[in-house]
Coordinates of C-alpha atoms and ligand atoms in Angstrom, one line a residue:
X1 CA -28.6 16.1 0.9
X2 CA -27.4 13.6 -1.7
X3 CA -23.8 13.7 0.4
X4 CA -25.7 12.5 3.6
X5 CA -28.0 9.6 2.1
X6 CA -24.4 8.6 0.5
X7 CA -22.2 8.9 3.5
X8 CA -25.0 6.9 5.5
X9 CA -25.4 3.9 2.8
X10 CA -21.3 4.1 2.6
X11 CA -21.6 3.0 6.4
X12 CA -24.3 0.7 6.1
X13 CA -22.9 -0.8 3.5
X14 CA -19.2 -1.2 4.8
X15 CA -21.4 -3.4 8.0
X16 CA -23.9 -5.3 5.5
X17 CA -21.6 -5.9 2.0
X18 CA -22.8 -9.0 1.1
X19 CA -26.4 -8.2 1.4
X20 CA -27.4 -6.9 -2.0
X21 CA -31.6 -6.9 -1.1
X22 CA -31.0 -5.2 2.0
X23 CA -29.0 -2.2 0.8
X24 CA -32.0 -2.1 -1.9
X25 CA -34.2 -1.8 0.3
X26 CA -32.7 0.2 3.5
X27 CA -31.4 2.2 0.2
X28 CA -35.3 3.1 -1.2
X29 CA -35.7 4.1 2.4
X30 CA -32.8 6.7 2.8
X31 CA -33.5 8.9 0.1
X32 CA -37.2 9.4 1.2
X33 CA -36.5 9.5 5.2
X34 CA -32.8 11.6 5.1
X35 CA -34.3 14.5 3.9
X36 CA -37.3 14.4 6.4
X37 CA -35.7 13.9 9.2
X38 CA -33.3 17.0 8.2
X39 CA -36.6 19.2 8.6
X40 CA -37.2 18.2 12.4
X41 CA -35.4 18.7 15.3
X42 CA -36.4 16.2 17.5
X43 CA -34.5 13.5 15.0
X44 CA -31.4 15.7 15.7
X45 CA -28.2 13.5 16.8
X46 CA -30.1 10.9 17.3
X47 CA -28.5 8.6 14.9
X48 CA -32.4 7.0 13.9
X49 CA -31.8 5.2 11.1
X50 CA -28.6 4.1 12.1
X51 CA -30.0 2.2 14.8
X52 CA -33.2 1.1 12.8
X53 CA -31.1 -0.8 10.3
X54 CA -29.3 -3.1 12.8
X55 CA -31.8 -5.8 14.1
X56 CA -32.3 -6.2 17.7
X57 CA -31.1 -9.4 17.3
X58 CA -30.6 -12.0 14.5
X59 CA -30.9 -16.4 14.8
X60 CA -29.3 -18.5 12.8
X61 CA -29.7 -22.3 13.9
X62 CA -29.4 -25.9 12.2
X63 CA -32.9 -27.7 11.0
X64 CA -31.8 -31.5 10.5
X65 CA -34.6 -33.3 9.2
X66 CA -35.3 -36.7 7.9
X67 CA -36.9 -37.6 4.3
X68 CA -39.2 -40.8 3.7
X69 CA -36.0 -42.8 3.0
X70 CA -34.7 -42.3 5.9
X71 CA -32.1 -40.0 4.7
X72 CA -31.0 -36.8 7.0
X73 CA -30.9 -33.3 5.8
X74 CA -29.6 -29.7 7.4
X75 CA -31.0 -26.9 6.5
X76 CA -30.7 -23.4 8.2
X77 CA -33.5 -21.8 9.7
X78 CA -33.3 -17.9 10.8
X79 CA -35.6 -15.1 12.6
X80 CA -34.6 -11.7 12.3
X81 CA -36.1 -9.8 15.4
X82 CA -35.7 -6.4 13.8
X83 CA -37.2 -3.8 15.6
X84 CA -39.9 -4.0 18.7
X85 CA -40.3 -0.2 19.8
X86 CA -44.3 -0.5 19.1
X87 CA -45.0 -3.9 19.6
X88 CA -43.7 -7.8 19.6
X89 CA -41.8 -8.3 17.0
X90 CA -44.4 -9.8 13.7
X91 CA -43.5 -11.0 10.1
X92 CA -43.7 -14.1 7.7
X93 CA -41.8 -17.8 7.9
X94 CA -40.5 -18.0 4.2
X95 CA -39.4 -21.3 3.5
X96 CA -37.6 -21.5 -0.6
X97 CA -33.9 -22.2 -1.4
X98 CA -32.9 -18.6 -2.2
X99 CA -33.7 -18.0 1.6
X100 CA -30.5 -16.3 2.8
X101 CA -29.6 -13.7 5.7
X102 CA -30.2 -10.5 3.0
X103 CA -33.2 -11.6 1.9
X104 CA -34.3 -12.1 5.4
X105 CA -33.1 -9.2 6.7
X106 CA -34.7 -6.8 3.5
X107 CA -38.3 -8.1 4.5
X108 CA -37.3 -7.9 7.9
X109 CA -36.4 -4.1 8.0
X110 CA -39.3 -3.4 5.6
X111 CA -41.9 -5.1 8.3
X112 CA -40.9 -2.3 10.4
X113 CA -42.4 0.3 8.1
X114 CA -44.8 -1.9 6.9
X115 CA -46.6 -2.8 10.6
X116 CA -45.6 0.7 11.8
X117 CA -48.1 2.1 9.1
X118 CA -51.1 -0.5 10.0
X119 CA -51.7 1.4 12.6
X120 CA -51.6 -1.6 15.0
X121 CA -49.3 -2.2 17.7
X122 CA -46.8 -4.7 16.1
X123 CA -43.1 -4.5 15.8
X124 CA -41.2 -5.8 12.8
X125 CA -39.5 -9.1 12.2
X126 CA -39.3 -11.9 9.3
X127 CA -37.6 -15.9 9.4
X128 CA -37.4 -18.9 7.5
X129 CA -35.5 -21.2 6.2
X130 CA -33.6 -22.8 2.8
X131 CA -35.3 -25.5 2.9
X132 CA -37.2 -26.1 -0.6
X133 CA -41.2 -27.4 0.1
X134 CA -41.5 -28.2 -3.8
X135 CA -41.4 -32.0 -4.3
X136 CA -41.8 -33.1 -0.5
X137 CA -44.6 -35.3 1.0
X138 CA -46.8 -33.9 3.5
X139 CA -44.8 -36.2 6.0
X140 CA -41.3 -34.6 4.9
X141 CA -42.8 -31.3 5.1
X142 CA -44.0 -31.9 8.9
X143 CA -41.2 -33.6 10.0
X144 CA -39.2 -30.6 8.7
X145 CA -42.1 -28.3 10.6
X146 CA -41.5 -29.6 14.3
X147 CA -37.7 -29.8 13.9
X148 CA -37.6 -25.8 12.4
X149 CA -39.8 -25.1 15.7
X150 CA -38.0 -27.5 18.2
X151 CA -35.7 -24.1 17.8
X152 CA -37.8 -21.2 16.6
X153 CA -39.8 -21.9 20.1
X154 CA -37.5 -20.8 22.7
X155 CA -37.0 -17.3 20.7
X156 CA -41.1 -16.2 20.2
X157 CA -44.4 -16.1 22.0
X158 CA -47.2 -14.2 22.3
X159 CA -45.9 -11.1 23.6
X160 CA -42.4 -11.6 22.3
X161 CA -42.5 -12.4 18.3
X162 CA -45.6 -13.9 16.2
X163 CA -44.7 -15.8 13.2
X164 CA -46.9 -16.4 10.1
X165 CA -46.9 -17.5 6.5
X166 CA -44.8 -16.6 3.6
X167 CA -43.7 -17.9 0.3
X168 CA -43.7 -21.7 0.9
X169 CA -45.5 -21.3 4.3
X170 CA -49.4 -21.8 4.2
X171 CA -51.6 -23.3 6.5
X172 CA -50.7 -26.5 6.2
X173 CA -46.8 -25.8 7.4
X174 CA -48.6 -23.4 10.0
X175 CA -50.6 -26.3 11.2
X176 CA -47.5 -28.1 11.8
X177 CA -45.3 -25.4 13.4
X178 CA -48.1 -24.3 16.0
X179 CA -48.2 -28.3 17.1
X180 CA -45.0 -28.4 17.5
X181 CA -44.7 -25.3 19.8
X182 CA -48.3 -26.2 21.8
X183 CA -46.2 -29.4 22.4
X184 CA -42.9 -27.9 23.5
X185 CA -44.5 -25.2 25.5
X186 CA -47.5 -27.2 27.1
X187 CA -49.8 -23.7 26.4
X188 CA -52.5 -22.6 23.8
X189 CA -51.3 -19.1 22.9
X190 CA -52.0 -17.1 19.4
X191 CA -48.2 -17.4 18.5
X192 CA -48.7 -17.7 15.0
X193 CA -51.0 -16.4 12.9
X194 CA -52.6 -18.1 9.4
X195 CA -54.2 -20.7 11.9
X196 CA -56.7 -22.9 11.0
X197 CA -60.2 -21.3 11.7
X198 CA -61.2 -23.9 14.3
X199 CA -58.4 -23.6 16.3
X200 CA -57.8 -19.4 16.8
X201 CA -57.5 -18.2 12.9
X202 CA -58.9 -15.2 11.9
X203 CA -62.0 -15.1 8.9
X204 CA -60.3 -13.7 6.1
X205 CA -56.3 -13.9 7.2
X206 CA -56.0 -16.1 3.9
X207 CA -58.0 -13.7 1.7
X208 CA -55.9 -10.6 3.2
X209 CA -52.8 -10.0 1.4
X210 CA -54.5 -9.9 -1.9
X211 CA -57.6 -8.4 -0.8
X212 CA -55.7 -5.5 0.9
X213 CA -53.7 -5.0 -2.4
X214 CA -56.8 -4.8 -4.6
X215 CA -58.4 -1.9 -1.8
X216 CA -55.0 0.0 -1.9
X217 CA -55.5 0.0 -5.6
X218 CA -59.2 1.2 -5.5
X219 CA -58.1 4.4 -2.8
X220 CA -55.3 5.3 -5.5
X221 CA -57.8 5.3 -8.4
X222 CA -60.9 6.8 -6.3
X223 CA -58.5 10.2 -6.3
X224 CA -59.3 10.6 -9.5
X225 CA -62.4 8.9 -10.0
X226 CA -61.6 6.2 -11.3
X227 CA -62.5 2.5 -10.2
X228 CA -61.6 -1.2 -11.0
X229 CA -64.6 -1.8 -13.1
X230 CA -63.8 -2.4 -16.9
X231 CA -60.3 -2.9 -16.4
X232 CA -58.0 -5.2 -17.7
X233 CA -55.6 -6.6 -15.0
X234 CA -52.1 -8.3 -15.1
X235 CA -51.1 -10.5 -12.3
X236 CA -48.2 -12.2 -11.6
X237 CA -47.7 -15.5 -8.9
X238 CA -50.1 -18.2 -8.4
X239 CA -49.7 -18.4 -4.7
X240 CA -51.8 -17.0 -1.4
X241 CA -51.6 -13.5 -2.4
X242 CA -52.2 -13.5 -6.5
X243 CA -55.3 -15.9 -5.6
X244 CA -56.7 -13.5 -3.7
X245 CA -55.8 -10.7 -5.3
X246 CA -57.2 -12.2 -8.5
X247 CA -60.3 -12.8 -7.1
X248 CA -60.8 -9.8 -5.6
X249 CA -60.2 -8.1 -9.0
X250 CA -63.1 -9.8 -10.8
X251 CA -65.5 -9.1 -7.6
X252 CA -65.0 -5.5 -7.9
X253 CA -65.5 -5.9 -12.0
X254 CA -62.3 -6.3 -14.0
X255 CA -61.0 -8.9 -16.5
X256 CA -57.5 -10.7 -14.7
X257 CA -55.8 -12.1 -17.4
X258 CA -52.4 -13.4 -16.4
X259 CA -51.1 -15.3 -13.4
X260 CA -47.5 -17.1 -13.3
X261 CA -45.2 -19.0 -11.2
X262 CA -41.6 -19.4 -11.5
X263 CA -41.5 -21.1 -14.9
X264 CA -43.7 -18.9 -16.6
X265 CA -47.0 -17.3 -17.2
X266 CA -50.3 -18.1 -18.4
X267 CA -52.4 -15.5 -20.8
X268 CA -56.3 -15.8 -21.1
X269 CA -57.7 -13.1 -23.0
X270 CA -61.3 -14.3 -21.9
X271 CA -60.9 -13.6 -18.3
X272 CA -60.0 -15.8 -15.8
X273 CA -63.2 -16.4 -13.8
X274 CA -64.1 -17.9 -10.6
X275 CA -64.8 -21.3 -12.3
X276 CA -61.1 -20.9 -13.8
X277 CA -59.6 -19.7 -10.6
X278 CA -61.1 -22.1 -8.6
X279 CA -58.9 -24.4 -10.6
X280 CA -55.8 -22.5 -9.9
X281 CA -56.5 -23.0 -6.2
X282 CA -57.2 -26.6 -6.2
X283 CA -54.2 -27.1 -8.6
X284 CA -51.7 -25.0 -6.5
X285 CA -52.9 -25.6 -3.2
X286 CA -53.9 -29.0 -3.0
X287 CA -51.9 -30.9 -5.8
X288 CA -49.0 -28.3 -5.8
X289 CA -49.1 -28.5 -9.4
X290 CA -48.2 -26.1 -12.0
X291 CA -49.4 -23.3 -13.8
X292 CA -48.5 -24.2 -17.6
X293 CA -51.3 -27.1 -16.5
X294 CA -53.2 -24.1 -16.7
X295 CA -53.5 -24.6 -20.4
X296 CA -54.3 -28.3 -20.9
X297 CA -57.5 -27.4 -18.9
X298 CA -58.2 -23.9 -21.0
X299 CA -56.9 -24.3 -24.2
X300 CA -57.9 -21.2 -25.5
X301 CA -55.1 -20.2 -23.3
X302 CA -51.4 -19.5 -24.0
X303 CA -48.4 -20.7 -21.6
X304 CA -45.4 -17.9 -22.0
X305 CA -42.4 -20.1 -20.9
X306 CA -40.1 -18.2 -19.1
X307 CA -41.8 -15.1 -19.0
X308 CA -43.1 -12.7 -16.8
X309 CA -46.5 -11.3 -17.4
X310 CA -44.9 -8.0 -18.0
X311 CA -45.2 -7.8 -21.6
X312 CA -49.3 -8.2 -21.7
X313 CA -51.4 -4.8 -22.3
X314 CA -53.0 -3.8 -19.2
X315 CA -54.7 -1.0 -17.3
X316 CA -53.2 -2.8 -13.4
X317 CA -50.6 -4.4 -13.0
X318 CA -50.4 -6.2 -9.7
X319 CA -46.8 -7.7 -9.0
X320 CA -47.4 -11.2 -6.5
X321 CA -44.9 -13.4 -6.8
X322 CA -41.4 -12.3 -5.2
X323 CA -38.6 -9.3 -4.9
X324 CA -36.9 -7.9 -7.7
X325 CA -39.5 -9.5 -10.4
X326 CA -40.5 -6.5 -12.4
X327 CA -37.5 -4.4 -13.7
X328 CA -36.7 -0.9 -15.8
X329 CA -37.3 -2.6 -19.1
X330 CA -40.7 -4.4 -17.5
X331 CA -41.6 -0.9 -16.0
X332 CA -41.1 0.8 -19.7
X333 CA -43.3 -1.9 -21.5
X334 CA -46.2 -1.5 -18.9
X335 CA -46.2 2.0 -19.0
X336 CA -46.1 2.2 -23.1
X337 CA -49.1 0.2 -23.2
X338 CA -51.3 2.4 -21.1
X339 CA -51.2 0.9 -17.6
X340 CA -52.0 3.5 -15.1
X341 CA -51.8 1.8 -11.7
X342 CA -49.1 -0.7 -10.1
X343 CA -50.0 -2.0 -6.4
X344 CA -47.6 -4.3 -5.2
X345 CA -48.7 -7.6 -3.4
X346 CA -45.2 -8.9 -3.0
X347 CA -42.7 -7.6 -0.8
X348 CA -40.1 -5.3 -3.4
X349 CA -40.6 -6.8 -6.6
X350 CA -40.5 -4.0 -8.4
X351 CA -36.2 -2.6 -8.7
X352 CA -35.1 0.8 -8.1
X353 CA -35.0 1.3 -11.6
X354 CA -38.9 0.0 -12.4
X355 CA -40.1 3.0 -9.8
X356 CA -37.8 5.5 -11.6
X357 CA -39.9 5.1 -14.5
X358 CA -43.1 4.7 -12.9
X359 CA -42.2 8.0 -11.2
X360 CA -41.6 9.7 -14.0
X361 CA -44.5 8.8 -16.1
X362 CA -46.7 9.8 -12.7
X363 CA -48.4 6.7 -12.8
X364 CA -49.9 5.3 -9.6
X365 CA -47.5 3.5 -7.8
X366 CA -47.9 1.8 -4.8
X367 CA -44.9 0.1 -2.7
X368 CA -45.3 -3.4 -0.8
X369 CA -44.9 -1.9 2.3
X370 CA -48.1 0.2 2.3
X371 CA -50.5 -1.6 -0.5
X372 CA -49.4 -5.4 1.4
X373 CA -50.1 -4.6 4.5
X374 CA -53.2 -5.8 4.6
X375 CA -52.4 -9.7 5.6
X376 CA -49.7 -8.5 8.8
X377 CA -53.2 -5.8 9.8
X378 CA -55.3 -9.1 9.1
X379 CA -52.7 -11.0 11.1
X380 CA -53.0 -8.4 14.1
X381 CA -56.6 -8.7 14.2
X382 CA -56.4 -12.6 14.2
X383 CA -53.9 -11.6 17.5
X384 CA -56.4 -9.7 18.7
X385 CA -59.6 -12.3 18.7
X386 CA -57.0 -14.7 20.5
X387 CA -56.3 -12.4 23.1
X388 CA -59.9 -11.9 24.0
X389 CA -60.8 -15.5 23.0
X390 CA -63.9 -14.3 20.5
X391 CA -64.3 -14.5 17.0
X392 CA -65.7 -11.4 14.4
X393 CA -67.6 -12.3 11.6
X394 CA -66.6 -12.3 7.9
X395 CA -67.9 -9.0 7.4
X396 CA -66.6 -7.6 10.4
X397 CA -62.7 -8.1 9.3
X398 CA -63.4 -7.5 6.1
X399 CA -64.6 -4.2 6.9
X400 CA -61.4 -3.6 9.6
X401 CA -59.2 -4.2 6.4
X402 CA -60.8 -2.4 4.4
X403 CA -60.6 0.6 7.0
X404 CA -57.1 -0.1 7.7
X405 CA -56.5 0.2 3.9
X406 CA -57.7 3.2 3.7
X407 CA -55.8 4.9 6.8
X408 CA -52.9 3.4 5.0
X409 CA -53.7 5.5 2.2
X410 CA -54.0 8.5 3.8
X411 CA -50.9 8.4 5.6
X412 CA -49.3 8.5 2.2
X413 CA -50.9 11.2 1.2
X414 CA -49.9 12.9 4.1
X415 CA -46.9 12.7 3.4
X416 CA -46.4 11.6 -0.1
X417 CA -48.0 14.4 -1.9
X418 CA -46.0 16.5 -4.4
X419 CA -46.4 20.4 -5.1
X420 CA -48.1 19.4 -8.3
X421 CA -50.3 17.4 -6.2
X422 CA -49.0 13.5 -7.8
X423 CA -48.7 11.7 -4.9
X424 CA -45.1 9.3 -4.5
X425 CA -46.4 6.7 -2.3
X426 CA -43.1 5.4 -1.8
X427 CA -41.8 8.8 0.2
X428 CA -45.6 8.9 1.7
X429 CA -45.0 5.0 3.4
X430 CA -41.2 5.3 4.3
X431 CA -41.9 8.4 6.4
X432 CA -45.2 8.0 7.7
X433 CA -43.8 4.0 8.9
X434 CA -40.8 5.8 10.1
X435 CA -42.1 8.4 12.2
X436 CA -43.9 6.3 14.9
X437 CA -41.2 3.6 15.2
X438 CA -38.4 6.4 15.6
X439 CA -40.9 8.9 18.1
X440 CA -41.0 5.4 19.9
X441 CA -37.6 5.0 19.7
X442 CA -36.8 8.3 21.0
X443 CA -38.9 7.9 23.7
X444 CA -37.5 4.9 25.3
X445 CA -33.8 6.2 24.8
X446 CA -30.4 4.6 23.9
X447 CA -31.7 0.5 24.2
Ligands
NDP501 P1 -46.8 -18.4 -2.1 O1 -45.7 -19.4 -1.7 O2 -48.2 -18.8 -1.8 O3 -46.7 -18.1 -3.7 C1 -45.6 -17.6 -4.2 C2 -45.8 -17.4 -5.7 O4 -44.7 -16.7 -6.3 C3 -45.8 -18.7 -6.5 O5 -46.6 -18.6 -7.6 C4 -44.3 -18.9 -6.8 O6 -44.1 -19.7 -8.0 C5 -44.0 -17.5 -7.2 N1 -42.5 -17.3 -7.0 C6 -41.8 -17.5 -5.9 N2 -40.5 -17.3 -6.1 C7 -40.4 -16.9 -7.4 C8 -39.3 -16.6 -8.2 N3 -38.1 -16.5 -7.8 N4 -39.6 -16.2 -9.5 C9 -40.9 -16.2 -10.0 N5 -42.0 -16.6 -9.2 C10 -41.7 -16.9 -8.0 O7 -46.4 -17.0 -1.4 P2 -47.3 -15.8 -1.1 O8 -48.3 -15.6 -2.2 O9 -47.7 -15.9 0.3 O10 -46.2 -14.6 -1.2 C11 -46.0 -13.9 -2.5 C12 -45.3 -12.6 -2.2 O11 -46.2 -11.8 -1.3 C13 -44.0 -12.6 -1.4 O12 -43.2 -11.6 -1.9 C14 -44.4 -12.4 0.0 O13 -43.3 -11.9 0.8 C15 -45.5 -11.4 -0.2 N6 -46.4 -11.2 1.0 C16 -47.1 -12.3 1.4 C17 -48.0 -12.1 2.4 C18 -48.9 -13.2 2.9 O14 -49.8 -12.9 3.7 N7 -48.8 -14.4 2.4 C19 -48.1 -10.8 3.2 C20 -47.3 -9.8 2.6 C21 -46.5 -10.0 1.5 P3 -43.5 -21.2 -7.7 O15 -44.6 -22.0 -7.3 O16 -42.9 -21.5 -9.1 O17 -42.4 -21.0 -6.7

């Protein structure tokens, strides 16, 4: 078996070299999926995989844009349509400087799996651009906005490919891209999601991500009894997700005491609280400030330079900042001090190595893919209200997620549980994501 998953990554890897994140990623896939599709027939000669791991199509174009001194900029903006056998093709806008074609085309190919298992029709794709949001005016930012679109729009639509947030992409840069294409278009159509909720965004959309990641969490602990209540919780990011996440952490009745952003993490052995995070929201999301100012507020609180939140004794641990931030040595340290459950509400941050170890010391684990899914579900359902032009309460998408959570979970049980009855999430998601895309696939033929 191991001579197939090689020969297949030799080959994808001989198309994709200079792609390091994507080989991770299509990598983590192949050695869970290889060996189930060499039970089944029906995957026979079918070259699956193969096909799944070339996008359906890939655009690159130039994003020249003008700052408040009049100075012009190009940037590159991308969408990778990767796969639309169940549905239009749906993923994030990232806009940060590492933004390259890998990292694009990792989250891309993991969108797949990721909408696949939602249970909602939505095929998989991601975009974005290099261009850096930290430091801009609101102006800069917009001006960037329409330009990125005055592309982006001839390549989606409603029934083609729906865009939403990402790292660097909220709803003010939403705001700014859906203008843009209602002007270019001349039409009102839920092309993106993340919209503002008084013009066609969803209750909850914002609240999602992080709210999905927590309810993941409880269905891994509620196998064994356990719950949130009482426990301590790590968290890294300060954005959209790690808000939320945070926050839905202390409703359900733990103690979150870390957050971060990329210069380092605060520790607050108190608890952050709603009074504290409702300071982290006003301080990230409307004076894009950062988190060491954290501590000038809270000075019974430490600012670790640096440093990921890793180190700090926890019973979760709840990576939300970005790929590849929580490695072997972070995996070790977490496990030696007793935590018991990792629900990712990134996309990847953990490394091949970091899931090794949490494998081995059977801890729960749960991968992007299935425990983030909650915002692209969230995302489907804000598709859904704009298609029939009505609006569900709070409550009501709040209890769809929470439902959709839980069918996530027990497709990776279905196929994720071990003989002694641990259950690997990560083989559970790849192969319950993979199965309807590639019966889909199969279906339609050789396109
Ligand atoms: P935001 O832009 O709102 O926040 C990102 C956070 O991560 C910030 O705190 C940022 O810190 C930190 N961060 C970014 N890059 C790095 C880095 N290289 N090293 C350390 N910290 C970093 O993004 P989101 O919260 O929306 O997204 C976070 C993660 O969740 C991403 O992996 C994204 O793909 C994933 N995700 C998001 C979804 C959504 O609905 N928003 C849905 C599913 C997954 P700083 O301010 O210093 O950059």
């Amino acid at each position: 078996m191991q001579a197939k998953i090689d020969a297949f990554m030799e080959e994808v890897r001989a198309r994709n070299a200079h792609e390091p994140e994507f080989l991770q990623a299509v990598q983590e896939v192949a050695e869970t999926v290889i060996p189930y599709i060499a039970t089944k027939e029906i995957y026979n000669g079918k070259n699956i995989l193969l096909r799944m791991v070339e996008p359906e199509r890939a655009i690159m174009f130039r994003v020249p844009w003008v700052d408040d001194k009049g100075e012009i900029h190009v940037n590159r903006g991308y969408r990778i349509q990767m796969n639309s056998a169940i549905g239009p093709y749906k993923g994030g806008l990232r806009f940060h400087p590492s933004v390259n074609l890998s990292i694009l085309k990792f989250l891309a190919f993991e969108q797949v799996f990721k909408n696949s298992l939602t249970t909602l029709p939505m095929g998989g794709g991601k975009g974005g651009s290099d261009f850096d949001p930290k430091g801009k005016s609101d102006d800069e930012i917009m001006r960037f906005c329409h330009s990125f679109m005055s592309e982006l729009y001839r390549h989606i639509g409603p029934n083609t490919d729906i865009p939403a947030g990402d790292i660097g992409v909220g709803g003010r840069e939403i705001g700014f891209l859906f203008g843009m294409y209602r002007k270019m278009r001349n039409e009102f159509t839920g092309v993106l999601t993340g919209k503002g909720i008084t013009w066609g965004g969803s209750l909850i959309r914002p609240e999602a991500t992080g709210y999905g990641t927590v309810y993941f969490a409880e269905n891994m602990l509620e196998t064994k009894g356990d719950s949130f209540d009482g426990k301590v919780v790590v968290i890294s990011g300060s954005g959209n997700v790690a808000q939320y996440a945070a926050e839905k952490s202390m409703q359900e009745g733990a103690k979150v005491v870390t957050l971060s952003d990329s210069s380092g993490y605060v520790y607050d052995k108190d608890g952050i609280d709603a009074d504290k995070l409702a300071f982290v929201m006003e301080l990230k999301n409307e004076r894009r400030g950062r988190i060491s100012e954290y501590v000038n507020k809270y000075p019974s609180a430490e600012f670790h330079k640096g440093k990921t939140p890793w180190e700090v004794k926890c019973d979760i641990a709840l990576p939300c900042a970005t790929q590849n931030e929580l490695n072997g040595d972070d995996a070790k340290t977490l496990v030696a001090n007793g935590c018991i459950c990792v629900s990712e509400g990134a996309n990847m941050p953990s490394t091949h190595e970091a899931i090794a170890v949490f494998h081995k010391a059977k801890i729960f684990f749960a991968p992007g893919k299935a425990s983030n899914a909650g915002g692209v579900a969230t995302s489907g359902l804000e598709m859904t209200q704009n298609s029939l032009r009505y609006k569900w309460t709070r409550e009501e998408v709040d209890e769809k997620l929470r439902q959709i959570m839980k069918e996530i979970h027990s497709a990776c049980l279905e196929y994720g549980t071990d003989n002694d009855g641990y259950v690997d999430y990560v083989r559970g998601a790849n192969i319950a994501g993979f199965v309807k895309v590639a019966d889909a696939m199969i279906a339609q033929g050789v396109i």
